[in-house]
PDB file of C-alpha atoms in Angstrom:
ATOM      1  CA  MET A   1      24.894 -22.035  -7.070  1.00 81.00           C
ATOM      2  CA  PRO A   2      24.478 -18.587  -5.457  1.00 90.00           C
ATOM      3  CA  SER A   3      21.086 -16.930  -5.696  1.00 91.00           C
ATOM      4  CA  LYS A   4      19.264 -13.698  -4.829  1.00 91.00           C
ATOM      5  CA  THR A   5      15.792 -13.225  -3.414  1.00 93.00           C
ATOM      6  CA  ILE A   6      13.656 -10.589  -5.140  1.00 93.00           C
ATOM      7  CA  SER A   7      10.185  -9.154  -4.594  1.00 94.00           C
ATOM      8  CA  LEU A   8       7.701  -8.833  -7.442  1.00 94.00           C
ATOM      9  CA  ARG A   9       4.248  -7.357  -7.724  1.00 95.00           C
ATOM     10  CA  ILE A  10       1.637 -10.079  -8.167  1.00 95.00           C
ATOM     11  CA  GLU A  11       1.025  -9.171 -11.821  1.00 94.00           C
ATOM     12  CA  ALA A  12       4.772  -9.409 -12.547  1.00 94.00           C
ATOM     13  CA  TYR A  13       4.912 -12.816 -10.844  1.00 94.00           C
ATOM     14  CA  GLU A  14       1.930 -14.034 -12.888  1.00 94.00           C
ATOM     15  CA  LYS A  15       3.521 -12.801 -16.118  1.00 93.00           C
ATOM     16  CA  LEU A  16       6.771 -14.572 -15.254  1.00 93.00           C
ATOM     17  CA  LYS A  17       4.906 -17.752 -14.313  1.00 94.00           C
ATOM     18  CA  ASP A  18       2.923 -17.665 -17.575  1.00 93.00           C
ATOM     19  CA  ALA A  19       6.162 -17.288 -19.563  1.00 94.00           C
ATOM     20  CA  ARG A  20       7.393 -20.719 -18.466  1.00 94.00           C
ATOM     21  CA  ARG A  21       7.565 -23.155 -21.364  1.00 93.00           C
ATOM     22  CA  PHE A  22       7.037 -26.215 -19.164  1.00 92.00           C
ATOM     23  CA  PRO A  23       6.007 -26.723 -15.524  1.00 89.00           C
ATOM     24  CA  GLY A  24       9.532 -27.476 -14.282  1.00 92.00           C
ATOM     25  CA  GLU A  25      11.183 -24.461 -15.923  1.00 94.00           C
ATOM     26  CA  SER A  26      12.684 -22.224 -13.253  1.00 94.00           C
ATOM     27  CA  PHE A  27      12.115 -18.493 -13.104  1.00 94.00           C
ATOM     28  CA  SER A  28      15.878 -18.103 -13.581  1.00 94.00           C
ATOM     29  CA  GLN A  29      15.629 -19.976 -16.883  1.00 95.00           C
ATOM     30  CA  VAL A  30      12.715 -17.776 -17.977  1.00 94.00           C
ATOM     31  CA  VAL A  31      14.627 -14.584 -17.146  1.00 94.00           C
ATOM     32  CA  LEU A  32      17.819 -15.807 -18.836  1.00 93.00           C
ATOM     33  CA  ARG A  33      16.034 -16.504 -22.120  1.00 92.00           C
ATOM     34  CA  ALA A  34      14.200 -13.166 -22.028  1.00 89.00           C
ATOM     35  CA  GLN A  35      15.325 -10.559 -24.531  1.00 83.00           C
ATOM     36  CA  TRP A  36      16.099  -7.122 -23.130  1.00 78.00           C
ATOM     37  CA  HIS A  37      16.334  -4.109 -25.395  1.00 74.00           C
ATOM     38  CA  ASP A  38      19.626  -2.356 -24.692  1.00 70.00           C
ATOM     39  CA  GLU A  39      18.688   0.988 -26.194  1.00 75.00           C
ATOM     40  CA  GLY A  40      15.583   3.103 -26.121  1.00 80.00           C
ATOM     41  CA  MET A  41      14.039   4.952 -29.000  1.00 82.00           C
ATOM     42  CA  THR A  42      16.091   7.809 -30.431  1.00 86.00           C
ATOM     43  CA  GLY A  43      14.579  11.223 -31.084  1.00 88.00           C
ATOM     44  CA  ALA A  44      14.681  10.559 -34.835  1.00 91.00           C
ATOM     45  CA  GLU A  45      12.877   7.235 -34.372  1.00 87.00           C
ATOM     46  CA  LEU A  46      10.266   8.892 -32.162  1.00 84.00           C
ATOM     47  CA  LEU A  47       9.683  11.617 -34.751  1.00 89.00           C
ATOM     48  CA  ARG A  48       9.426   9.044 -37.561  1.00 90.00           C
ATOM     49  CA  HIS A  49       6.936   6.996 -35.509  1.00 86.00           C
ATOM     50  CA  TYR A  50       4.889  10.116 -34.745  1.00 86.00           C
ATOM     51  CA  ARG A  51       4.809  11.086 -38.439  1.00 91.00           C
ATOM     52  CA  ASP A  52       3.899   7.554 -39.565  1.00 91.00           C
ATOM     53  CA  HIS A  53       1.408   6.627 -36.846  1.00 87.00           C
ATOM     54  CA  GLY A  54       0.320   9.823 -35.113  1.00 84.00           C
ATOM     55  CA  PRO A  55       0.648  10.523 -31.409  1.00 78.00           C
ATOM     56  CA  PHE A  56       1.018   7.697 -28.906  1.00 78.00           C
ATOM     57  CA  PHE A  57      -1.846   9.030 -26.778  1.00 82.00           C
ATOM     58  CA  SER A  58      -5.050  10.840 -27.577  1.00 85.00           C
ATOM     59  CA  GLU A  59      -5.755  14.195 -25.930  1.00 88.00           C
ATOM     60  CA  ASP A  60      -8.255  12.435 -23.653  1.00 91.00           C
ATOM     61  CA  GLY A  61      -5.614   9.877 -22.740  1.00 88.00           C
ATOM     62  CA  LEU A  62      -3.094  12.587 -21.873  1.00 89.00           C
ATOM     63  CA  ASP A  63      -5.700  14.420 -19.775  1.00 91.00           C
ATOM     64  CA  ARG A  64      -6.426  11.194 -17.882  1.00 91.00           C
ATOM     65  CA  ILE A  65      -2.713  10.654 -17.222  1.00 90.00           C
ATOM     66  CA  GLU A  66      -2.451  14.178 -15.805  1.00 92.00           C
ATOM     67  CA  GLN A  67      -5.456  13.535 -13.549  1.00 92.00           C
ATOM     68  CA  LEU A  68      -3.902  10.326 -12.246  1.00 89.00           C
ATOM     69  CA  LYS A  69      -0.539  12.013 -11.654  1.00 90.00           C
ATOM     70  CA  GLU A  70      -2.246  14.583  -9.417  1.00 89.00           C
ATOM     71  CA  LEU A  71      -3.681  11.760  -7.280  1.00 88.00           C
ATOM     72  CA  ASP A  72      -0.351   9.927  -7.022  1.00 84.00           C
ATOM     73  CA  ILE A  73       1.263   9.849  -3.599  1.00 80.00           C
ATOM     74  CA  PRO A  74       4.660   8.412  -2.632  1.00 79.00           C
ATOM     75  CA  ALA A  75       4.711   4.837  -1.405  1.00 77.00           C
ATOM     76  CA  GLU A  76       5.201   4.209   2.301  1.00 79.00           C
ATOM     77  CA  ASP A  77       8.855   3.710   3.252  1.00 78.00           C
ATOM     78  CA  LYS A  78       8.746   0.303   4.947  1.00 76.00           C
ATOM     79  CA  ARG A  79      12.355   0.612   6.127  1.00 80.00           C
ATOM     80  CA  ARG A  80      11.603   3.669   8.249  1.00 74.00           C
ATOM     81  CA  SER A  81      10.035   2.968  11.647  1.00 63.00           C
ATOM     82  CA  SER A  82       6.980   4.992  12.615  1.00 56.00           C
TER      83      SER A  82
END
């Protein structure tokens, strides 16, 4: 059977490993039984959620996100030789 090699961050690998139902279950089996949401939230759903539950983030949380965005730098391009 053909296969592909992929790279995962360690935390993604651990999450995938923890999702196995039994020790011999392959990662392919885990991924194939995963449920993927085909559509995101619509504007109407977002508005309804906001009205029912309030904002997703507090003002402090949004300020912290902005601070972190300012510190963000692009990842090194490992395909480009130095």
